[in-house]
Amino acid sequence: MPEKGRSPDNARCEGFFGRLKMEFFYGCDWSKVATEEFVGMLNAYLRWYGDVRMKSDLDYRNPMRYRRDLGLLAA
């Protein structure tokens, strides 16, 4: 089994979860948030992260715009 941080797939996961913690989790008081509400907020963040967030490796476009520009989505 590869050591922690040695596998490219593992590195991607560590990077994603690090960003998730920094952008979504840290700095919030979650003590009064119900589980269902937390799950809804996390789902909204994940949708934003996957579809809306601008990414430098996509020439500072969001994934939806990038897919449209490639003709993979209807305009």
mmCIF file of N, CA, C and O in Angstrom:
data_model
loop_
_atom_site.group_PDB
_atom_site.id
_atom_site.type_symbol
_atom_site.label_atom_id
_atom_site.label_comp_id
_atom_site.label_asym_id
_atom_site.label_seq_id
_atom_site.Cartn_x
_atom_site.Cartn_y
_atom_site.Cartn_z
ATOM 1 N N MET A 1 0.849 -1.184 0.000
ATOM 2 C CA MET A 1 0.000 0.000 0.000
ATOM 3 C C MET A 1 0.893 1.245 0.000
ATOM 4 O O MET A 1 1.822 1.341 0.790
ATOM 5 N N PRO A 2 0.629 2.221 -0.882
ATOM 6 C CA PRO A 2 1.468 3.434 -0.922
ATOM 7 C C PRO A 2 1.328 4.244 0.365
ATOM 8 O O PRO A 2 0.305 4.227 1.027
ATOM 9 N N GLU A 3 2.390 4.964 0.678
ATOM 10 C CA GLU A 3 2.356 5.833 1.856
ATOM 11 C C GLU A 3 1.415 7.006 1.600
ATOM 12 O O GLU A 3 1.165 7.384 0.468
ATOM 13 N N LYS A 4 0.909 7.586 2.693
ATOM 14 C CA LYS A 4 0.027 8.749 2.585
ATOM 15 C C LYS A 4 0.721 9.855 1.794
ATOM 16 O O LYS A 4 1.865 10.184 2.037
ATOM 17 N N GLY A 5 0.011 10.406 0.823
ATOM 18 C CA GLY A 5 0.543 11.510 0.037
ATOM 19 C C GLY A 5 1.402 11.086 -1.136
ATOM 20 O O GLY A 5 1.873 11.917 -1.883
ATOM 21 N N ARG A 6 1.616 9.797 -1.331
ATOM 22 C CA ARG A 6 2.491 9.330 -2.409
ATOM 23 C C ARG A 6 1.736 9.008 -3.695
ATOM 24 O O ARG A 6 2.293 9.046 -4.767
ATOM 25 N N SER A 7 0.472 8.668 -3.604
ATOM 26 C CA SER A 7 -0.319 8.301 -4.764
ATOM 27 C C SER A 7 -0.921 9.559 -5.396
ATOM 28 O O SER A 7 -1.440 10.418 -4.697
ATOM 29 N N PRO A 8 -0.886 9.664 -6.744
ATOM 30 C CA PRO A 8 -1.515 10.830 -7.381
ATOM 31 C C PRO A 8 -2.996 10.938 -7.031
ATOM 32 O O PRO A 8 -3.518 12.023 -6.829
ATOM 33 N N ASP A 9 -3.709 9.798 -7.001
ATOM 34 C CA ASP A 9 -5.131 9.868 -6.643
ATOM 35 C C ASP A 9 -5.288 10.345 -5.222
ATOM 36 O O ASP A 9 -6.187 11.127 -4.913
ATOM 37 N N ASN A 10 -4.443 9.852 -4.326
ATOM 38 C CA ASN A 10 -4.511 10.251 -2.930
ATOM 39 C C ASN A 10 -4.219 11.749 -2.796
ATOM 40 O O ASN A 10 -4.876 12.446 -2.027
ATOM 41 N N ALA A 11 -3.266 12.245 -3.540
ATOM 42 C CA ALA A 11 -2.918 13.668 -3.481
ATOM 43 C C ALA A 11 -4.106 14.526 -3.915
ATOM 44 O O ALA A 11 -4.370 15.571 -3.324
ATOM 45 N N ARG A 12 -4.830 14.088 -4.946
ATOM 46 C CA ARG A 12 -6.010 14.837 -5.390
ATOM 47 C C ARG A 12 -7.066 14.882 -4.300
ATOM 48 O O ARG A 12 -7.676 15.917 -4.054
ATOM 49 N N CYS A 13 -7.273 13.747 -3.657
ATOM 50 C CA CYS A 13 -8.271 13.692 -2.572
ATOM 51 C C CYS A 13 -7.854 14.584 -1.414
ATOM 52 O O CYS A 13 -8.681 15.311 -0.859
ATOM 53 N N GLU A 14 -6.583 14.526 -1.050
ATOM 54 C CA GLU A 14 -6.104 15.369 0.043
ATOM 55 C C GLU A 14 -6.263 16.838 -0.308
ATOM 56 O O GLU A 14 -6.663 17.649 0.533
ATOM 57 N N GLY A 15 -5.983 17.203 -1.546
ATOM 58 C CA GLY A 15 -6.145 18.590 -1.975
ATOM 59 C C GLY A 15 -7.597 19.033 -1.932
ATOM 60 O O GLY A 15 -7.913 20.127 -1.461
ATOM 61 N N PHE A 16 -8.484 18.169 -2.421
ATOM 62 C CA PHE A 16 -9.907 18.512 -2.409
ATOM 63 C C PHE A 16 -10.417 18.680 -0.984
ATOM 64 O O PHE A 16 -11.079 19.668 -0.658
ATOM 65 N N PHE A 17 -10.126 17.721 -0.117
ATOM 66 C CA PHE A 17 -10.642 17.812 1.244
ATOM 67 C C PHE A 17 -10.009 18.963 2.024
ATOM 68 O O PHE A 17 -10.661 19.577 2.862
ATOM 69 N N GLY A 18 -8.768 19.301 1.715
ATOM 70 C CA GLY A 18 -8.151 20.472 2.325
ATOM 71 C C GLY A 18 -8.869 21.747 1.918
ATOM 72 O O GLY A 18 -9.154 22.619 2.738
ATOM 73 N N ARG A 19 -9.196 21.853 0.632
ATOM 74 C CA ARG A 19 -9.926 23.026 0.137
ATOM 75 C C ARG A 19 -11.327 23.070 0.719
ATOM 76 O O ARG A 19 -11.821 24.129 1.120
ATOM 77 N N LEU A 20 -11.990 21.924 0.805
ATOM 78 C CA LEU A 20 -13.326 21.852 1.400
ATOM 79 C C LEU A 20 -13.305 22.368 2.831
ATOM 80 O O LEU A 20 -14.155 23.173 3.225
ATOM 81 N N LYS A 21 -12.333 21.938 3.593
ATOM 82 C CA LYS A 21 -12.245 22.390 4.987
ATOM 83 C C LYS A 21 -12.001 23.892 5.058
ATOM 84 O O LYS A 21 -12.628 24.585 5.862
ATOM 85 N N MET A 22 -11.103 24.404 4.226
ATOM 86 C CA MET A 22 -10.773 25.834 4.270
ATOM 87 C C MET A 22 -11.940 26.700 3.783
ATOM 88 O O MET A 22 -12.242 27.727 4.377
ATOM 89 N N GLU A 23 -12.578 26.325 2.702
ATOM 90 C CA GLU A 23 -13.620 27.161 2.105
ATOM 91 C C GLU A 23 -14.988 26.974 2.751
ATOM 92 O O GLU A 23 -15.803 27.888 2.719
ATOM 93 N N PHE A 24 -15.252 25.787 3.288
ATOM 94 C CA PHE A 24 -16.600 25.500 3.763
ATOM 95 C C PHE A 24 -16.671 25.292 5.275
ATOM 96 O O PHE A 24 -17.535 25.854 5.935
ATOM 97 N N PHE A 25 -15.792 24.505 5.819
ATOM 98 C CA PHE A 25 -15.967 24.044 7.187
ATOM 99 C C PHE A 25 -15.363 24.976 8.242
ATOM 100 O O PHE A 25 -16.042 25.366 9.188
ATOM 101 N N TYR A 26 -14.095 25.328 8.080
ATOM 102 C CA TYR A 26 -13.427 26.144 9.098
ATOM 103 C C TYR A 26 -14.034 27.540 9.176
ATOM 104 O O TYR A 26 -14.486 28.093 8.197
ATOM 105 N N GLY A 27 -14.033 28.103 10.365
ATOM 106 C CA GLY A 27 -14.512 29.459 10.558
ATOM 107 C C GLY A 27 -16.010 29.560 10.782
ATOM 108 O O GLY A 27 -16.532 30.665 10.917
ATOM 109 N N CYS A 28 -16.691 28.433 10.800
ATOM 110 C CA CYS A 28 -18.142 28.437 11.033
ATOM 111 C C CYS A 28 -18.439 27.748 12.359
ATOM 112 O O CYS A 28 -17.774 26.796 12.737
ATOM 113 N N ASP A 29 -19.466 28.228 13.029
ATOM 114 C CA ASP A 29 -19.923 27.581 14.251
ATOM 115 C C ASP A 29 -21.036 26.608 13.858
ATOM 116 O O ASP A 29 -22.162 27.009 13.604
ATOM 117 N N TRP A 30 -20.705 25.348 13.797
ATOM 118 C CA TRP A 30 -21.636 24.323 13.355
ATOM 119 C C TRP A 30 -22.440 23.729 14.515
ATOM 120 O O TRP A 30 -23.278 22.862 14.292
ATOM 121 N N SER A 31 -22.219 24.214 15.736
ATOM 122 C CA SER A 31 -22.846 23.597 16.905
ATOM 123 C C SER A 31 -24.373 23.707 16.906
ATOM 124 O O SER A 31 -25.050 22.858 17.487
ATOM 125 N N LYS A 32 -24.929 24.707 16.269
ATOM 126 C CA LYS A 32 -26.382 24.895 16.265
ATOM 127 C C LYS A 32 -27.021 24.526 14.926
ATOM 128 O O LYS A 32 -28.197 24.800 14.704
ATOM 129 N N VAL A 33 -26.261 23.909 14.061
ATOM 130 C CA VAL A 33 -26.764 23.529 12.746
ATOM 131 C C VAL A 33 -27.209 22.069 12.798
ATOM 132 O O VAL A 33 -26.430 21.188 13.158
ATOM 133 N N ALA A 34 -28.465 21.836 12.432
ATOM 134 C CA ALA A 34 -28.995 20.469 12.411
ATOM 135 C C ALA A 34 -28.309 19.668 11.304
ATOM 136 O O ALA A 34 -27.840 20.228 10.307
ATOM 137 N N THR A 35 -28.280 18.376 11.479
ATOM 138 C CA THR A 35 -27.624 17.500 10.507
ATOM 139 C C THR A 35 -28.198 17.686 9.110
ATOM 140 O O THR A 35 -27.453 17.789 8.135
ATOM 141 N N GLU A 36 -29.515 17.738 8.994
ATOM 142 C CA GLU A 36 -30.155 17.896 7.686
ATOM 143 C C GLU A 36 -29.755 19.214 7.030
ATOM 144 O O GLU A 36 -29.539 19.277 5.824
ATOM 145 N N GLU A 37 -29.668 20.269 7.826
ATOM 146 C CA GLU A 37 -29.260 21.567 7.298
ATOM 147 C C GLU A 37 -27.804 21.534 6.842
ATOM 148 O O GLU A 37 -27.453 22.058 5.784
ATOM 149 N N PHE A 38 -26.952 20.893 7.644
ATOM 150 C CA PHE A 38 -25.541 20.761 7.278
ATOM 151 C C PHE A 38 -25.398 20.007 5.960
ATOM 152 O O PHE A 38 -24.657 20.427 5.074
ATOM 153 N N VAL A 39 -26.120 18.916 5.819
ATOM 154 C CA VAL A 39 -26.054 18.125 4.588
ATOM 155 C C VAL A 39 -26.510 18.966 3.395
ATOM 156 O O VAL A 39 -25.895 18.924 2.321
ATOM 157 N N GLY A 40 -27.562 19.747 3.566
ATOM 158 C CA GLY A 40 -28.025 20.626 2.490
ATOM 159 C C GLY A 40 -26.987 21.675 2.118
ATOM 160 O O GLY A 40 -26.768 21.942 0.932
ATOM 161 N N MET A 41 -26.356 22.262 3.124
ATOM 162 C CA MET A 41 -25.317 23.272 2.871
ATOM 163 C C MET A 41 -24.105 22.647 2.185
ATOM 164 O O MET A 41 -23.525 23.234 1.269
ATOM 165 N N LEU A 42 -23.722 21.459 2.630
ATOM 166 C CA LEU A 42 -22.594 20.763 2.012
ATOM 167 C C LEU A 42 -22.917 20.406 0.566
ATOM 168 O O LEU A 42 -22.082 20.583 -0.325
ATOM 169 N N ASN A 43 -24.132 19.952 0.305
ATOM 170 C CA ASN A 43 -24.551 19.639 -1.060
ATOM 171 C C ASN A 43 -24.485 20.881 -1.948
ATOM 172 O O ASN A 43 -24.002 20.816 -3.080
ATOM 173 N N ALA A 44 -24.948 22.006 -1.434
ATOM 174 C CA ALA A 44 -24.886 23.261 -2.203
ATOM 175 C C ALA A 44 -23.444 23.644 -2.492
ATOM 176 O O ALA A 44 -23.120 24.070 -3.611
ATOM 177 N N TYR A 45 -22.554 23.485 -1.517
ATOM 178 C CA TYR A 45 -21.138 23.788 -1.727
ATOM 179 C C TYR A 45 -20.553 22.876 -2.805
ATOM 180 O O TYR A 45 -19.840 23.339 -3.699
ATOM 181 N N LEU A 46 -20.853 21.587 -2.727
ATOM 182 C CA LEU A 46 -20.311 20.636 -3.697
ATOM 183 C C LEU A 46 -20.807 20.922 -5.104
ATOM 184 O O LEU A 46 -20.050 20.801 -6.075
ATOM 185 N N ARG A 47 -22.063 21.334 -5.233
ATOM 186 C CA ARG A 47 -22.581 21.718 -6.551
ATOM 187 C C ARG A 47 -21.873 22.974 -7.059
ATOM 188 O O ARG A 47 -21.507 23.065 -8.229
ATOM 189 N N TRP A 48 -21.681 23.954 -6.175
ATOM 190 C CA TRP A 48 -20.956 25.174 -6.543
ATOM 191 C C TRP A 48 -19.533 24.825 -6.950
ATOM 192 O O TRP A 48 -19.042 25.291 -7.979
ATOM 193 N N TYR A 49 -18.887 23.982 -6.165
ATOM 194 C CA TYR A 49 -17.497 23.602 -6.432
ATOM 195 C C TYR A 49 -17.372 22.909 -7.790
ATOM 196 O O TYR A 49 -16.448 23.185 -8.549
ATOM 197 N N GLY A 50 -18.310 22.032 -8.100
ATOM 198 C CA GLY A 50 -18.217 21.261 -9.332
ATOM 199 C C GLY A 50 -18.700 21.969 -10.579
ATOM 200 O O GLY A 50 -18.270 21.636 -11.679
ATOM 201 N N ASP A 51 -19.591 22.955 -10.438
ATOM 202 C CA ASP A 51 -20.192 23.566 -11.620
ATOM 203 C C ASP A 51 -19.929 25.058 -11.784
ATOM 204 O O ASP A 51 -19.950 25.561 -12.900
ATOM 205 N N VAL A 52 -19.722 25.782 -10.710
ATOM 206 C CA VAL A 52 -19.696 27.243 -10.777
ATOM 207 C C VAL A 52 -18.321 27.835 -10.495
ATOM 208 O O VAL A 52 -17.933 28.837 -11.100
ATOM 209 N N ARG A 53 -17.564 27.238 -9.607
ATOM 210 C CA ARG A 53 -16.287 27.792 -9.160
ATOM 211 C C ARG A 53 -15.312 27.941 -10.327
ATOM 212 O O ARG A 53 -15.109 27.017 -11.102
ATOM 213 N N MET A 54 -14.724 29.123 -10.470
ATOM 214 C CA MET A 54 -13.750 29.386 -11.521
ATOM 215 C C MET A 54 -12.469 28.620 -11.220
ATOM 216 O O MET A 54 -12.031 28.562 -10.073
ATOM 217 N N LYS A 55 -11.875 28.042 -12.264
ATOM 218 C CA LYS A 55 -10.675 27.236 -12.085
ATOM 219 C C LYS A 55 -9.576 27.731 -13.009
ATOM 220 O O LYS A 55 -9.814 27.955 -14.196
ATOM 221 N N SER A 56 -8.388 27.871 -12.464
ATOM 222 C CA SER A 56 -7.268 28.370 -13.266
ATOM 223 C C SER A 56 -6.908 27.404 -14.389
ATOM 224 O O SER A 56 -6.545 27.832 -15.483
ATOM 225 N N ASP A 57 -7.017 26.092 -14.146
ATOM 226 C CA ASP A 57 -6.654 25.134 -15.194
ATOM 227 C C ASP A 57 -7.690 25.076 -16.318
ATOM 228 O O ASP A 57 -7.460 24.421 -17.332
ATOM 229 N N LEU A 58 -8.798 25.779 -16.177
ATOM 230 C CA LEU A 58 -9.797 25.901 -17.249
ATOM 231 C C LEU A 58 -9.794 27.317 -17.805
ATOM 232 O O LEU A 58 -10.810 27.819 -18.277
ATOM 233 N N ASP A 59 -8.640 27.966 -17.767
ATOM 234 C CA ASP A 59 -8.485 29.354 -18.229
ATOM 235 C C ASP A 59 -9.434 30.296 -17.502
ATOM 236 O O ASP A 59 -10.059 31.164 -18.099
ATOM 237 N N TYR A 60 -9.549 30.092 -16.199
ATOM 238 C CA TYR A 60 -10.377 30.923 -15.318
ATOM 239 C C TYR A 60 -11.835 30.968 -15.767
ATOM 240 O O TYR A 60 -12.489 31.983 -15.735
ATOM 241 N N ARG A 61 -12.302 29.805 -16.194
ATOM 242 C CA ARG A 61 -13.727 29.619 -16.480
ATOM 243 C C ARG A 61 -14.269 28.613 -15.475
ATOM 244 O O ARG A 61 -13.521 27.835 -14.902
ATOM 245 N N ASN A 62 -15.564 28.625 -15.287
ATOM 246 C CA ASN A 62 -16.142 27.583 -14.447
ATOM 247 C C ASN A 62 -16.373 26.343 -15.312
ATOM 248 O O ASN A 62 -16.402 26.427 -16.544
ATOM 249 N N PRO A 63 -16.504 25.169 -14.696
ATOM 250 C CA PRO A 63 -16.663 23.940 -15.482
ATOM 251 C C PRO A 63 -17.848 23.958 -16.440
ATOM 252 O O PRO A 63 -17.760 23.423 -17.548
ATOM 253 N N MET A 64 -18.955 24.589 -16.047
ATOM 254 C CA MET A 64 -20.110 24.649 -16.943
ATOM 255 C C MET A 64 -19.790 25.468 -18.190
ATOM 256 O O MET A 64 -20.123 25.072 -19.302
ATOM 257 N N ARG A 65 -19.143 26.618 -18.019
ATOM 258 C CA ARG A 65 -18.761 27.454 -19.159
ATOM 259 C C ARG A 65 -17.755 26.716 -20.048
ATOM 260 O O ARG A 65 -17.830 26.746 -21.272
ATOM 261 N N TYR A 66 -16.817 26.039 -19.425
ATOM 262 C CA TYR A 66 -15.813 25.276 -20.160
ATOM 263 C C TYR A 66 -16.483 24.195 -21.030
ATOM 264 O O TYR A 66 -16.169 24.044 -22.199
ATOM 265 N N ARG A 67 -17.435 23.470 -20.442
ATOM 266 C CA ARG A 67 -18.155 22.431 -21.201
ATOM 267 C C ARG A 67 -18.954 23.035 -22.351
ATOM 268 O O ARG A 67 -19.000 22.487 -23.448
ATOM 269 N N ARG A 68 -19.608 24.189 -22.090
ATOM 270 C CA ARG A 68 -20.353 24.869 -23.157
ATOM 271 C C ARG A 68 -19.412 25.301 -24.269
ATOM 272 O O ARG A 68 -19.708 25.137 -25.445
ATOM 273 N N ASP A 69 -18.262 25.884 -23.889
ATOM 274 C CA ASP A 69 -17.296 26.336 -24.889
ATOM 275 C C ASP A 69 -16.769 25.191 -25.749
ATOM 276 O O ASP A 69 -16.426 25.389 -26.912
ATOM 277 N N LEU A 70 -16.711 23.989 -25.185
ATOM 278 C CA LEU A 70 -16.279 22.814 -25.954
ATOM 279 C C LEU A 70 -17.406 22.206 -26.775
ATOM 280 O O LEU A 70 -17.192 21.272 -27.543
ATOM 281 N N GLY A 71 -18.620 22.741 -26.597
ATOM 282 C CA GLY A 71 -19.762 22.214 -27.313
ATOM 283 C C GLY A 71 -20.362 20.970 -26.675
ATOM 284 O O GLY A 71 -21.106 20.231 -27.305
ATOM 285 N N LEU A 72 -19.995 20.722 -25.423
ATOM 286 C CA LEU A 72 -20.511 19.547 -24.728
ATOM 287 C C LEU A 72 -21.853 19.806 -24.044
ATOM 288 O O LEU A 72 -22.525 18.868 -23.647
ATOM 289 N N LEU A 73 -22.233 21.082 -23.925
ATOM 290 C CA LEU A 73 -23.510 21.471 -23.336
ATOM 291 C C LEU A 73 -24.185 22.468 -24.272
ATOM 292 O O LEU A 73 -23.530 23.229 -24.960
ATOM 293 N N ALA A 74 -25.496 22.472 -24.228
ATOM 294 C CA ALA A 74 -26.243 23.449 -25.022
ATOM 295 C C ALA A 74 -26.060 24.836 -24.417
ATOM 296 O O ALA A 74 -25.958 24.978 -23.209
ATOM 297 N N ALA A 75 -25.995 25.834 -25.251
ATOM 298 C CA ALA A 75 -25.781 27.209 -24.780
ATOM 299 C C ALA A 75 -26.959 27.786 -24.101
ATOM 300 O O ALA A 75 -27.977 27.492 -23.902
#
